[in-house]
Amino acid sequence: MRVVLPDGIAPGDVTLADAPRGWKLKATSDGYTVAGPALKTGTDAEHKVRIRRLPDARQLVFKTVETYADGEMSRWIELPTGGAEPEQPAPVLEVQGATEAAATSAGPDRKKATGRSGGVSAGLVAVPLLLAAGAWWLIRRRASSGSG
């Protein structure tokens, strides 16, 4: 699996938190790949990454290309255009900024802590959302493969 990181996230700021046994993360010039031994048919290739700090953005797009053992590729790289949903949409993460969270917090100590940890908090939200998107892709891929 290859993931192109959004602007503001350096490949060196991404580490592998969890993956199938034997799988490794390798930084690339614009993102990362994660791969390893083949998994049994029907086994989800879920992985979790830890991002040091997310950029100050409302949306982050993680274009993803999955390559299967048989050479088949699924390109989840299409961006929404305001019309119909793309056939293979790129995962888009909506982020609530640390500034908004800080503005609603009580007291200067809390504001300072929230403002500084916003990237970490957003990263903790990003990983489960990316995993959920990956599961959705797999289900959608299997459904379209069965009907075609």
mmCIF file of N, CA and C in Angstrom:
data_model
loop_
_atom_site.group_PDB
_atom_site.id
_atom_site.type_symbol
_atom_site.label_atom_id
_atom_site.label_comp_id
_atom_site.label_asym_id
_atom_site.label_seq_id
_atom_site.Cartn_x
_atom_site.Cartn_y
_atom_site.Cartn_z
ATOM 1 N N MET A 1 0.849 -1.157 0.000
ATOM 2 C CA MET A 1 0.000 0.000 0.000
ATOM 3 C C MET A 1 0.901 1.228 0.000
ATOM 4 N N ARG A 2 0.557 2.187 -0.840
ATOM 5 C CA ARG A 2 1.321 3.428 -0.925
ATOM 6 C C ARG A 2 0.397 4.575 -0.570
ATOM 7 N N VAL A 3 0.862 5.466 0.295
ATOM 8 C CA VAL A 3 0.077 6.622 0.724
ATOM 9 C C VAL A 3 0.873 7.881 0.426
ATOM 10 N N VAL A 4 0.232 8.822 -0.269
ATOM 11 C CA VAL A 4 0.829 10.135 -0.518
ATOM 12 C C VAL A 4 0.324 11.054 0.581
ATOM 13 N N LEU A 5 1.255 11.642 1.317
ATOM 14 C CA LEU A 5 0.893 12.498 2.447
ATOM 15 C C LEU A 5 0.478 13.894 1.981
ATOM 16 N N PRO A 6 -0.438 14.511 2.700
ATOM 17 C CA PRO A 6 -0.828 15.889 2.375
ATOM 18 C C PRO A 6 0.319 16.857 2.646
ATOM 19 N N ASP A 7 0.253 18.024 2.021
ATOM 20 C CA ASP A 7 1.237 19.071 2.297
ATOM 21 C C ASP A 7 1.274 19.348 3.785
ATOM 22 N N GLY A 8 2.470 19.524 4.316
ATOM 23 C CA GLY A 8 2.622 19.839 5.726
ATOM 24 C C GLY A 8 2.946 18.637 6.599
ATOM 25 N N ILE A 9 2.873 17.427 6.037
ATOM 26 C CA ILE A 9 3.268 16.233 6.784
ATOM 27 C C ILE A 9 4.470 15.636 6.068
ATOM 28 N N ALA A 10 5.597 15.603 6.758
ATOM 29 C CA ALA A 10 6.822 15.049 6.184
ATOM 30 C C ALA A 10 6.840 13.532 6.381
ATOM 31 N N PRO A 11 7.311 12.784 5.387
ATOM 32 C CA PRO A 11 7.388 11.325 5.542
ATOM 33 C C PRO A 11 8.146 10.891 6.794
ATOM 34 N N GLY A 12 9.148 11.643 7.199
ATOM 35 C CA GLY A 12 9.909 11.305 8.393
ATOM 36 C C GLY A 12 9.132 11.490 9.691
ATOM 37 N N ASP A 13 7.971 12.162 9.615
ATOM 38 C CA ASP A 13 7.134 12.379 10.793
ATOM 39 C C ASP A 13 6.100 11.273 10.991
ATOM 40 N N VAL A 14 6.146 10.243 10.141
ATOM 41 C CA VAL A 14 5.183 9.151 10.207
ATOM 42 C C VAL A 14 5.897 7.883 10.677
ATOM 43 N N THR A 15 5.335 7.240 11.690
ATOM 44 C CA THR A 15 5.881 5.971 12.163
ATOM 45 C C THR A 15 4.760 4.935 12.190
ATOM 46 N N LEU A 16 5.139 3.688 12.057
ATOM 47 C CA LEU A 16 4.175 2.592 12.073
ATOM 48 C C LEU A 16 3.840 2.238 13.513
ATOM 49 N N ALA A 17 2.553 2.309 13.861
ATOM 50 C CA ALA A 17 2.112 2.000 15.220
ATOM 51 C C ALA A 17 1.652 0.552 15.330
ATOM 52 N N ASP A 18 1.023 0.031 14.274
ATOM 53 C CA ASP A 18 0.520 -1.344 14.299
ATOM 54 C C ASP A 18 0.284 -1.788 12.867
ATOM 55 N N ALA A 19 0.560 -3.057 12.600
ATOM 56 C CA ALA A 19 0.374 -3.619 11.265
ATOM 57 C C ALA A 19 0.399 -5.137 11.369
ATOM 58 N N PRO A 20 -0.013 -5.831 10.308
ATOM 59 C CA PRO A 20 0.110 -7.286 10.336
ATOM 60 C C PRO A 20 1.567 -7.700 10.579
ATOM 61 N N ARG A 21 1.744 -8.861 11.179
ATOM 62 C CA ARG A 21 3.082 -9.367 11.525
ATOM 63 C C ARG A 21 3.997 -9.362 10.283
ATOM 64 N N GLY A 22 5.183 -8.789 10.463
ATOM 65 C CA GLY A 22 6.182 -8.761 9.405
ATOM 66 C C GLY A 22 6.066 -7.582 8.454
ATOM 67 N N TRP A 23 5.041 -6.774 8.598
ATOM 68 C CA TRP A 23 4.878 -5.630 7.714
ATOM 69 C C TRP A 23 5.736 -4.471 8.207
ATOM 70 N N LYS A 24 6.265 -3.702 7.267
ATOM 71 C CA LYS A 24 7.166 -2.581 7.576
ATOM 72 C C LYS A 24 6.712 -1.322 6.844
ATOM 73 N N LEU A 25 7.008 -0.189 7.447
ATOM 74 C CA LEU A 25 6.756 1.111 6.836
ATOM 75 C C LEU A 25 8.065 1.614 6.245
ATOM 76 N N LYS A 26 7.987 2.143 5.035
ATOM 77 C CA LYS A 26 9.163 2.728 4.383
ATOM 78 C C LYS A 26 8.780 4.117 3.882
ATOM 79 N N ALA A 27 9.531 5.131 4.323
ATOM 80 C CA ALA A 27 9.279 6.501 3.868
ATOM 81 C C ALA A 27 9.656 6.629 2.404
ATOM 82 N N THR A 28 8.855 7.396 1.660
ATOM 83 C CA THR A 28 9.164 7.721 0.268
ATOM 84 C C THR A 28 9.316 9.234 0.175
ATOM 85 N N SER A 29 9.573 9.751 -0.999
ATOM 86 C CA SER A 29 9.788 11.192 -1.134
ATOM 87 C C SER A 29 8.530 12.002 -0.824
ATOM 88 N N ASP A 30 7.338 11.417 -1.050
ATOM 89 C CA ASP A 30 6.100 12.163 -0.840
ATOM 90 C C ASP A 30 5.105 11.465 0.086
ATOM 91 N N GLY A 31 5.544 10.417 0.776
ATOM 92 C CA GLY A 31 4.628 9.697 1.653
ATOM 93 C C GLY A 31 5.292 8.471 2.248
ATOM 94 N N TYR A 32 4.595 7.345 2.147
ATOM 95 C CA TYR A 32 5.165 6.104 2.665
ATOM 96 C C TYR A 32 4.512 4.906 2.003
ATOM 97 N N THR A 33 5.177 3.776 2.122
ATOM 98 C CA THR A 33 4.591 2.502 1.731
ATOM 99 C C THR A 33 4.584 1.623 2.972
ATOM 100 N N VAL A 34 3.634 0.718 3.013
ATOM 101 C CA VAL A 34 3.595 -0.279 4.069
ATOM 102 C C VAL A 34 3.284 -1.602 3.374
ATOM 103 N N ALA A 35 4.133 -2.594 3.659
ATOM 104 C CA ALA A 35 3.991 -3.875 2.974
ATOM 105 C C ALA A 35 4.634 -4.963 3.805
ATOM 106 N N GLY A 36 4.365 -6.190 3.420
ATOM 107 C CA GLY A 36 4.938 -7.327 4.124
ATOM 108 C C GLY A 36 4.462 -8.620 3.504
ATOM 109 N N PRO A 37 4.597 -9.699 4.266
ATOM 110 C CA PRO A 37 4.184 -11.000 3.752
ATOM 111 C C PRO A 37 2.707 -10.998 3.352
ATOM 112 N N ALA A 38 2.385 -11.787 2.327
ATOM 113 C CA ALA A 38 1.001 -11.892 1.865
ATOM 114 C C ALA A 38 0.098 -12.371 2.990
ATOM 115 N N LEU A 39 -1.115 -11.848 3.004
ATOM 116 C CA LEU A 39 -2.100 -12.239 4.007
ATOM 117 C C LEU A 39 -3.081 -13.232 3.390
ATOM 118 N N LYS A 40 -3.712 -14.017 4.244
ATOM 119 C CA LYS A 40 -4.715 -14.959 3.762
ATOM 120 C C LYS A 40 -5.853 -14.195 3.105
ATOM 121 N N THR A 41 -6.461 -14.788 2.099
ATOM 122 C CA THR A 41 -7.603 -14.185 1.430
ATOM 123 C C THR A 41 -8.680 -13.888 2.464
ATOM 124 N N GLY A 42 -9.232 -12.685 2.393
ATOM 125 C CA GLY A 42 -10.266 -12.271 3.331
ATOM 126 C C GLY A 42 -9.738 -11.576 4.567
ATOM 127 N N THR A 43 -8.420 -11.576 4.772
ATOM 128 C CA THR A 43 -7.823 -10.899 5.921
ATOM 129 C C THR A 43 -7.582 -9.442 5.567
ATOM 130 N N ASP A 44 -8.084 -8.538 6.392
ATOM 131 C CA ASP A 44 -7.881 -7.112 6.149
ATOM 132 C C ASP A 44 -6.449 -6.719 6.468
ATOM 133 N N ALA A 45 -5.865 -5.938 5.594
ATOM 134 C CA ALA A 45 -4.493 -5.457 5.794
ATOM 135 C C ALA A 45 -4.536 -4.096 6.474
ATOM 136 N N GLU A 46 -5.071 -4.059 7.682
ATOM 137 C CA GLU A 46 -5.172 -2.800 8.415
ATOM 138 C C GLU A 46 -3.840 -2.448 9.044
ATOM 139 N N HIS A 47 -3.545 -1.163 9.025
ATOM 140 C CA HIS A 47 -2.346 -0.685 9.705
ATOM 141 C C HIS A 47 -2.657 0.665 10.349
ATOM 142 N N LYS A 48 -1.894 0.990 11.366
ATOM 143 C CA LYS A 48 -2.039 2.269 12.055
ATOM 144 C C LYS A 48 -0.705 2.992 11.982
ATOM 145 N N VAL A 49 -0.788 4.290 11.761
ATOM 146 C CA VAL A 49 0.415 5.110 11.768
ATOM 147 C C VAL A 49 0.265 6.189 12.836
ATOM 148 N N ARG A 50 1.386 6.682 13.266
ATOM 149 C CA ARG A 50 1.435 7.792 14.216
ATOM 150 C C ARG A 50 2.091 8.947 13.467
ATOM 151 N N ILE A 51 1.433 10.097 13.488
ATOM 152 C CA ILE A 51 1.949 11.297 12.813
ATOM 153 C C ILE A 51 2.364 12.283 13.890
ATOM 154 N N ARG A 52 3.616 12.716 13.801
ATOM 155 C CA ARG A 52 4.161 13.596 14.845
ATOM 156 C C ARG A 52 3.280 14.817 15.068
ATOM 157 N N ARG A 53 2.905 15.506 14.008
ATOM 158 C CA ARG A 53 2.054 16.695 14.135
ATOM 159 C C ARG A 53 1.350 16.938 12.809
ATOM 160 N N LEU A 54 0.035 17.155 12.900
ATOM 161 C CA LEU A 54 -0.732 17.451 11.703
ATOM 162 C C LEU A 54 -0.618 18.932 11.368
ATOM 163 N N PRO A 55 -0.663 19.265 10.087
ATOM 164 C CA PRO A 55 -0.603 20.679 9.707
ATOM 165 C C PRO A 55 -1.903 21.385 10.085
ATOM 166 N N ASP A 56 -1.849 22.688 10.111
ATOM 167 C CA ASP A 56 -3.026 23.494 10.421
ATOM 168 C C ASP A 56 -3.872 23.591 9.155
ATOM 169 N N ALA A 57 -4.773 22.645 9.000
ATOM 170 C CA ALA A 57 -5.641 22.590 7.825
ATOM 171 C C ALA A 57 -6.984 22.017 8.239
ATOM 172 N N ARG A 58 -8.018 22.363 7.522
ATOM 173 C CA ARG A 58 -9.359 21.845 7.819
ATOM 174 C C ARG A 58 -9.570 20.474 7.178
ATOM 175 N N GLN A 59 -8.896 20.220 6.060
ATOM 176 C CA GLN A 59 -9.010 18.949 5.353
ATOM 177 C C GLN A 59 -7.630 18.427 5.010
ATOM 178 N N LEU A 60 -7.462 17.121 5.155
ATOM 179 C CA LEU A 60 -6.224 16.470 4.746
ATOM 180 C C LEU A 60 -6.597 15.317 3.828
ATOM 181 N N VAL A 61 -5.971 15.270 2.659
ATOM 182 C CA VAL A 61 -6.251 14.223 1.678
ATOM 183 C C VAL A 61 -5.076 13.259 1.658
ATOM 184 N N PHE A 62 -5.372 11.968 1.818
ATOM 185 C CA PHE A 62 -4.365 10.914 1.820
ATOM 186 C C PHE A 62 -4.595 10.016 0.608
ATOM 187 N N LYS A 63 -4.054 10.402 -0.546
ATOM 188 C CA LYS A 63 -4.213 9.569 -1.737
ATOM 189 C C LYS A 63 -3.522 8.228 -1.497
ATOM 190 N N THR A 64 -4.224 7.145 -1.840
ATOM 191 C CA THR A 64 -3.752 5.807 -1.507
ATOM 192 C C THR A 64 -3.873 4.875 -2.704
ATOM 193 N N VAL A 65 -2.828 4.062 -2.908
ATOM 194 C CA VAL A 65 -2.843 3.047 -3.961
ATOM 195 C C VAL A 65 -2.572 1.706 -3.302
ATOM 196 N N GLU A 66 -3.506 0.767 -3.495
ATOM 197 C CA GLU A 66 -3.341 -0.582 -2.968
ATOM 198 C C GLU A 66 -2.912 -1.496 -4.112
ATOM 199 N N THR A 67 -1.898 -2.307 -3.870
ATOM 200 C CA THR A 67 -1.443 -3.285 -4.866
ATOM 201 C C THR A 67 -1.597 -4.667 -4.250
ATOM 202 N N TYR A 68 -2.235 -5.561 -4.997
ATOM 203 C CA TYR A 68 -2.512 -6.908 -4.504
ATOM 204 C C TYR A 68 -1.512 -7.904 -5.086
ATOM 205 N N ALA A 69 -1.439 -9.073 -4.476
ATOM 206 C CA ALA A 69 -0.479 -10.106 -4.880
ATOM 207 C C ALA A 69 -0.630 -10.479 -6.356
ATOM 208 N N ASP A 70 -1.840 -10.392 -6.899
ATOM 209 C CA ASP A 70 -2.063 -10.750 -8.303
ATOM 210 C C ASP A 70 -1.736 -9.598 -9.250
ATOM 211 N N GLY A 71 -1.228 -8.480 -8.701
ATOM 212 C CA GLY A 71 -0.858 -7.324 -9.522
ATOM 213 C C GLY A 71 -1.963 -6.304 -9.693
ATOM 214 N N GLU A 72 -3.172 -6.650 -9.292
ATOM 215 C CA GLU A 72 -4.287 -5.712 -9.391
ATOM 216 C C GLU A 72 -4.017 -4.509 -8.490
ATOM 217 N N MET A 73 -4.455 -3.322 -8.955
ATOM 218 C CA MET A 73 -4.256 -2.097 -8.179
ATOM 219 C C MET A 73 -5.590 -1.380 -7.991
ATOM 220 N N SER A 74 -5.788 -0.836 -6.829
ATOM 221 C CA SER A 74 -6.924 0.036 -6.546
ATOM 222 C C SER A 74 -6.344 1.403 -6.230
ATOM 223 N N ARG A 75 -6.756 2.393 -6.997
ATOM 224 C CA ARG A 75 -6.231 3.750 -6.840
ATOM 225 C C ARG A 75 -7.295 4.632 -6.188
ATOM 226 N N TRP A 76 -7.144 4.883 -4.911
ATOM 227 C CA TRP A 76 -8.063 5.727 -4.160
ATOM 228 C C TRP A 76 -7.494 7.140 -4.144
ATOM 229 N N ILE A 77 -7.590 7.814 -5.301
ATOM 230 C CA ILE A 77 -6.900 9.090 -5.485
ATOM 231 C C ILE A 77 -7.803 10.209 -5.993
ATOM 232 N N GLU A 78 -9.060 9.906 -6.274
ATOM 233 C CA GLU A 78 -9.947 10.904 -6.862
ATOM 234 C C GLU A 78 -10.471 11.861 -5.794
ATOM 235 N N LEU A 79 -10.468 13.149 -6.128
ATOM 236 C CA LEU A 79 -10.939 14.171 -5.201
ATOM 237 C C LEU A 79 -12.389 14.526 -5.513
ATOM 238 N N PRO A 80 -13.188 14.815 -4.475
ATOM 239 C CA PRO A 80 -14.566 15.230 -4.714
ATOM 240 C C PRO A 80 -14.588 16.564 -5.459
ATOM 241 N N THR A 81 -15.540 16.706 -6.375
ATOM 242 C CA THR A 81 -15.614 17.938 -7.169
ATOM 243 C C THR A 81 -16.867 18.741 -6.874
ATOM 244 N N GLY A 82 -17.647 18.330 -5.880
ATOM 245 C CA GLY A 82 -18.876 19.038 -5.564
ATOM 246 C C GLY A 82 -20.089 18.381 -6.201
ATOM 247 N N GLY A 83 -19.867 17.485 -7.148
ATOM 248 C CA GLY A 83 -20.965 16.764 -7.782
ATOM 249 C C GLY A 83 -21.102 15.390 -7.165
ATOM 250 N N ALA A 84 -21.230 14.404 -8.024
ATOM 251 C CA ALA A 84 -21.367 13.022 -7.563
ATOM 252 C C ALA A 84 -20.062 12.541 -6.931
ATOM 253 N N GLU A 85 -20.195 11.587 -6.017
ATOM 254 C CA GLU A 85 -19.012 11.030 -5.358
ATOM 255 C C GLU A 85 -18.166 10.283 -6.376
ATOM 256 N N PRO A 86 -16.840 10.481 -6.357
ATOM 257 C CA PRO A 86 -15.971 9.757 -7.283
ATOM 258 C C PRO A 86 -16.062 8.252 -7.064
ATOM 259 N N GLU A 87 -15.736 7.491 -8.101
ATOM 260 C CA GLU A 87 -15.779 6.031 -8.010
ATOM 261 C C GLU A 87 -14.765 5.506 -7.003
ATOM 262 N N GLN A 88 -13.560 6.081 -6.991
ATOM 263 C CA GLN A 88 -12.521 5.674 -6.045
ATOM 264 C C GLN A 88 -11.994 6.926 -5.335
ATOM 265 N N PRO A 89 -12.777 7.417 -4.354
ATOM 266 C CA PRO A 89 -12.392 8.666 -3.680
ATOM 267 C C PRO A 89 -11.170 8.504 -2.790
ATOM 268 N N ALA A 90 -10.348 9.527 -2.797
ATOM 269 C CA ALA A 90 -9.219 9.571 -1.862
ATOM 270 C C ALA A 90 -9.781 9.785 -0.466
ATOM 271 N N PRO A 91 -9.142 9.189 0.549
ATOM 272 C CA PRO A 91 -9.600 9.448 1.913
ATOM 273 C C PRO A 91 -9.361 10.911 2.280
ATOM 274 N N VAL A 92 -10.381 11.555 2.791
ATOM 275 C CA VAL A 92 -10.297 12.954 3.205
ATOM 276 C C VAL A 92 -10.610 13.008 4.696
ATOM 277 N N LEU A 93 -9.702 13.582 5.443
ATOM 278 C CA LEU A 93 -9.871 13.729 6.881
ATOM 279 C C LEU A 93 -10.249 15.171 7.185
ATOM 280 N N GLU A 94 -11.416 15.359 7.812
ATOM 281 C CA GLU A 94 -11.847 16.683 8.262
ATOM 282 C C GLU A 94 -11.251 16.889 9.645
ATOM 283 N N VAL A 95 -10.536 18.001 9.843
ATOM 284 C CA VAL A 95 -9.824 18.239 11.097
ATOM 285 C C VAL A 95 -10.385 19.469 11.790
ATOM 286 N N GLN A 96 -10.654 19.314 13.090
ATOM 287 C CA GLN A 96 -11.006 20.476 13.903
ATOM 288 C C GLN A 96 -9.694 21.043 14.416
ATOM 289 N N GLY A 97 -9.400 22.286 14.107
ATOM 290 C CA GLY A 97 -8.131 22.894 14.469
ATOM 291 C C GLY A 97 -7.948 23.077 15.962
ATOM 292 N N ALA A 98 -6.712 23.076 16.385
ATOM 293 C CA ALA A 98 -6.375 23.293 17.788
ATOM 294 C C ALA A 98 -6.805 24.687 18.230
ATOM 295 N N THR A 99 -6.790 25.649 17.313
ATOM 296 C CA THR A 99 -7.172 27.016 17.652
ATOM 297 C C THR A 99 -8.627 27.065 18.100
ATOM 298 N N GLU A 100 -9.511 26.326 17.386
ATOM 299 C CA GLU A 100 -10.922 26.299 17.772
ATOM 300 C C GLU A 100 -11.090 25.663 19.142
ATOM 301 N N ALA A 101 -10.391 24.563 19.389
ATOM 302 C CA ALA A 101 -10.484 23.874 20.682
ATOM 303 C C ALA A 101 -9.951 24.778 21.792
ATOM 304 N N ALA A 102 -8.889 25.501 21.527
ATOM 305 C CA ALA A 102 -8.298 26.373 22.536
ATOM 306 C C ALA A 102 -9.236 27.528 22.865
ATOM 307 N N ALA A 103 -9.930 28.034 21.863
ATOM 308 C CA ALA A 103 -10.819 29.170 22.078
ATOM 309 C C ALA A 103 -11.992 28.802 22.977
ATOM 310 N N THR A 104 -12.389 27.543 23.019
ATOM 311 C CA THR A 104 -13.523 27.144 23.840
ATOM 312 C C THR A 104 -13.108 26.572 25.185
ATOM 313 N N SER A 105 -11.807 26.485 25.458
ATOM 314 C CA SER A 105 -11.349 25.912 26.724
ATOM 315 C C SER A 105 -11.341 26.964 27.820
ATOM 316 N N ALA A 106 -11.332 26.496 29.064
ATOM 317 C CA ALA A 106 -11.339 27.421 30.203
ATOM 318 C C ALA A 106 -9.934 27.551 30.778
ATOM 319 N N GLY A 107 -9.513 28.791 31.017
ATOM 320 C CA GLY A 107 -8.245 29.021 31.702
ATOM 321 C C GLY A 107 -7.045 29.000 30.785
ATOM 322 N N PRO A 108 -6.009 29.808 31.125
ATOM 323 C CA PRO A 108 -4.824 29.908 30.283
ATOM 324 C C PRO A 108 -4.017 28.623 30.224
ATOM 325 N N ASP A 109 -3.933 27.855 31.317
ATOM 326 C CA ASP A 109 -3.145 26.622 31.277
ATOM 327 C C ASP A 109 -3.759 25.629 30.307
ATOM 328 N N ARG A 110 -5.077 25.484 30.355
ATOM 329 C CA ARG A 110 -5.753 24.554 29.458
ATOM 330 C C ARG A 110 -5.613 25.027 28.011
ATOM 331 N N LYS A 111 -5.732 26.329 27.810
ATOM 332 C CA LYS A 111 -5.616 26.867 26.457
ATOM 333 C C LYS A 111 -4.234 26.562 25.885
ATOM 334 N N LYS A 112 -3.217 26.764 26.673
ATOM 335 C CA LYS A 112 -1.860 26.507 26.207
ATOM 336 C C LYS A 112 -1.673 25.027 25.880
ATOM 337 N N ALA A 113 -2.135 24.143 26.743
ATOM 338 C CA ALA A 113 -1.978 22.708 26.520
ATOM 339 C C ALA A 113 -2.754 22.266 25.296
ATOM 340 N N THR A 114 -3.984 22.766 25.141
ATOM 341 C CA THR A 114 -4.793 22.376 23.991
ATOM 342 C C THR A 114 -4.162 22.890 22.707
ATOM 343 N N GLY A 115 -3.697 24.114 22.724
ATOM 344 C CA GLY A 115 -3.102 24.685 21.521
ATOM 345 C C GLY A 115 -1.856 23.928 21.090
ATOM 346 N N ARG A 116 -1.075 23.427 22.023
ATOM 347 C CA ARG A 116 0.162 22.728 21.691
ATOM 348 C C ARG A 116 -0.072 21.267 21.320
ATOM 349 N N SER A 117 -1.127 20.668 21.828
ATOM 350 C CA SER A 117 -1.331 19.244 21.575
ATOM 351 C C SER A 117 -2.350 18.993 20.474
ATOM 352 N N GLY A 118 -2.806 20.024 19.804
ATOM 353 C CA GLY A 118 -3.820 19.854 18.771
ATOM 354 C C GLY A 118 -3.409 18.870 17.701
ATOM 355 N N GLY A 119 -2.149 18.903 17.278
ATOM 356 C CA GLY A 119 -1.686 17.968 16.258
ATOM 357 C C GLY A 119 -1.740 16.543 16.752
ATOM 358 N N VAL A 120 -1.375 16.343 18.013
ATOM 359 C CA VAL A 120 -1.420 14.993 18.576
ATOM 360 C C VAL A 120 -2.852 14.523 18.672
ATOM 361 N N SER A 121 -3.753 15.381 19.164
ATOM 362 C CA SER A 121 -5.165 15.000 19.274
ATOM 363 C C SER A 121 -5.737 14.690 17.902
ATOM 364 N N ALA A 122 -5.442 15.525 16.930
ATOM 365 C CA ALA A 122 -5.930 15.282 15.575
ATOM 366 C C ALA A 122 -5.333 14.001 15.018
ATOM 367 N N GLY A 123 -4.076 13.722 15.354
ATOM 368 C CA GLY A 123 -3.443 12.482 14.894
ATOM 369 C C GLY A 123 -4.126 11.264 15.479
ATOM 370 N N LEU A 124 -4.553 11.362 16.740
ATOM 371 C CA LEU A 124 -5.262 10.246 17.362
ATOM 372 C C LEU A 124 -6.609 10.022 16.700
ATOM 373 N N VAL A 125 -7.210 11.077 16.174
ATOM 374 C CA VAL A 125 -8.465 10.953 15.448
ATOM 375 C C VAL A 125 -8.189 10.471 14.029
ATOM 376 N N ALA A 126 -7.099 10.922 13.421
ATOM 377 C CA ALA A 126 -6.799 10.586 12.029
ATOM 378 C C ALA A 126 -6.604 9.093 11.828
ATOM 379 N N VAL A 127 -5.892 8.450 12.706
ATOM 380 C CA VAL A 127 -5.581 7.033 12.524
ATOM 381 C C VAL A 127 -6.839 6.178 12.486
ATOM 382 N N PRO A 128 -7.759 6.290 13.479
ATOM 383 C CA PRO A 128 -8.973 5.466 13.382
ATOM 384 C C PRO A 128 -9.817 5.800 12.159
ATOM 385 N N LEU A 129 -9.854 7.075 11.766
ATOM 386 C CA LEU A 129 -10.628 7.438 10.583
ATOM 387 C C LEU A 129 -10.026 6.834 9.328
ATOM 388 N N LEU A 130 -8.701 6.836 9.234
ATOM 389 C CA LEU A 130 -8.060 6.215 8.079
ATOM 390 C C LEU A 130 -8.317 4.716 8.053
ATOM 391 N N LEU A 131 -8.291 4.077 9.208
ATOM 392 C CA LEU A 131 -8.584 2.644 9.267
ATOM 393 C C LEU A 131 -10.022 2.368 8.863
ATOM 394 N N ALA A 132 -10.945 3.198 9.313
ATOM 395 C CA ALA A 132 -12.345 3.021 8.932
ATOM 396 C C ALA A 132 -12.505 3.208 7.427
ATOM 397 N N ALA A 133 -11.796 4.192 6.870
ATOM 398 C CA ALA A 133 -11.849 4.401 5.422
ATOM 399 C C ALA A 133 -11.284 3.187 4.688
ATOM 400 N N GLY A 134 -10.214 2.612 5.204
ATOM 401 C CA GLY A 134 -9.632 1.419 4.589
ATOM 402 C C GLY A 134 -10.592 0.248 4.608
ATOM 403 N N ALA A 135 -11.298 0.062 5.716
ATOM 404 C CA ALA A 135 -12.283 -1.019 5.795
ATOM 405 C C ALA A 135 -13.417 -0.774 4.810
ATOM 406 N N TRP A 136 -13.848 0.480 4.690
ATOM 407 C CA TRP A 136 -14.902 0.833 3.739
ATOM 408 C C TRP A 136 -14.452 0.532 2.317
ATOM 409 N N TRP A 137 -13.184 0.877 1.993
ATOM 410 C CA TRP A 137 -12.656 0.604 0.650
ATOM 411 C C TRP A 137 -12.690 -0.887 0.351
ATOM 412 N N LEU A 138 -12.244 -1.678 1.318
ATOM 413 C CA LEU A 138 -12.177 -3.117 1.116
ATOM 414 C C LEU A 138 -13.567 -3.692 0.868
ATOM 415 N N ILE A 139 -14.543 -3.275 1.663
ATOM 416 C CA ILE A 139 -15.910 -3.755 1.484
ATOM 417 C C ILE A 139 -16.439 -3.327 0.121
ATOM 418 N N ARG A 140 -16.199 -2.082 -0.248
ATOM 419 C CA ARG A 140 -16.670 -1.573 -1.541
ATOM 420 C C ARG A 140 -15.982 -2.303 -2.690
ATOM 421 N N ARG A 141 -14.692 -2.575 -2.552
ATOM 422 C CA ARG A 141 -13.938 -3.284 -3.584
ATOM 423 C C ARG A 141 -14.485 -4.690 -3.766
ATOM 424 N N ARG A 142 -14.723 -5.372 -2.646
ATOM 425 C CA ARG A 142 -15.247 -6.744 -2.723
ATOM 426 C C ARG A 142 -16.632 -6.755 -3.347
ATOM 427 N N ALA A 143 -17.460 -5.769 -2.989
ATOM 428 C CA ALA A 143 -18.813 -5.719 -3.548
ATOM 429 C C ALA A 143 -18.769 -5.463 -5.051
ATOM 430 N N SER A 144 -17.877 -4.568 -5.498
ATOM 431 C CA SER A 144 -17.793 -4.276 -6.932
ATOM 432 C C SER A 144 -17.146 -5.434 -7.694
ATOM 433 N N SER A 145 -16.242 -6.165 -7.063
ATOM 434 C CA SER A 145 -15.620 -7.319 -7.714
ATOM 435 C C SER A 145 -16.639 -8.444 -7.888
ATOM 436 N N GLY A 146 -17.532 -8.599 -6.925
ATOM 437 C CA GLY A 146 -18.544 -9.640 -6.985
ATOM 438 C C GLY A 146 -19.612 -9.362 -8.022
ATOM 439 N N SER A 147 -19.862 -8.068 -8.308
ATOM 440 C CA SER A 147 -20.920 -7.730 -9.259
ATOM 441 C C SER A 147 -20.392 -7.560 -10.673
ATOM 442 N N GLY A 148 -19.061 -7.529 -10.864
ATOM 443 C CA GLY A 148 -18.518 -7.245 -12.190
ATOM 444 C C GLY A 148 -18.003 -8.434 -12.795
#
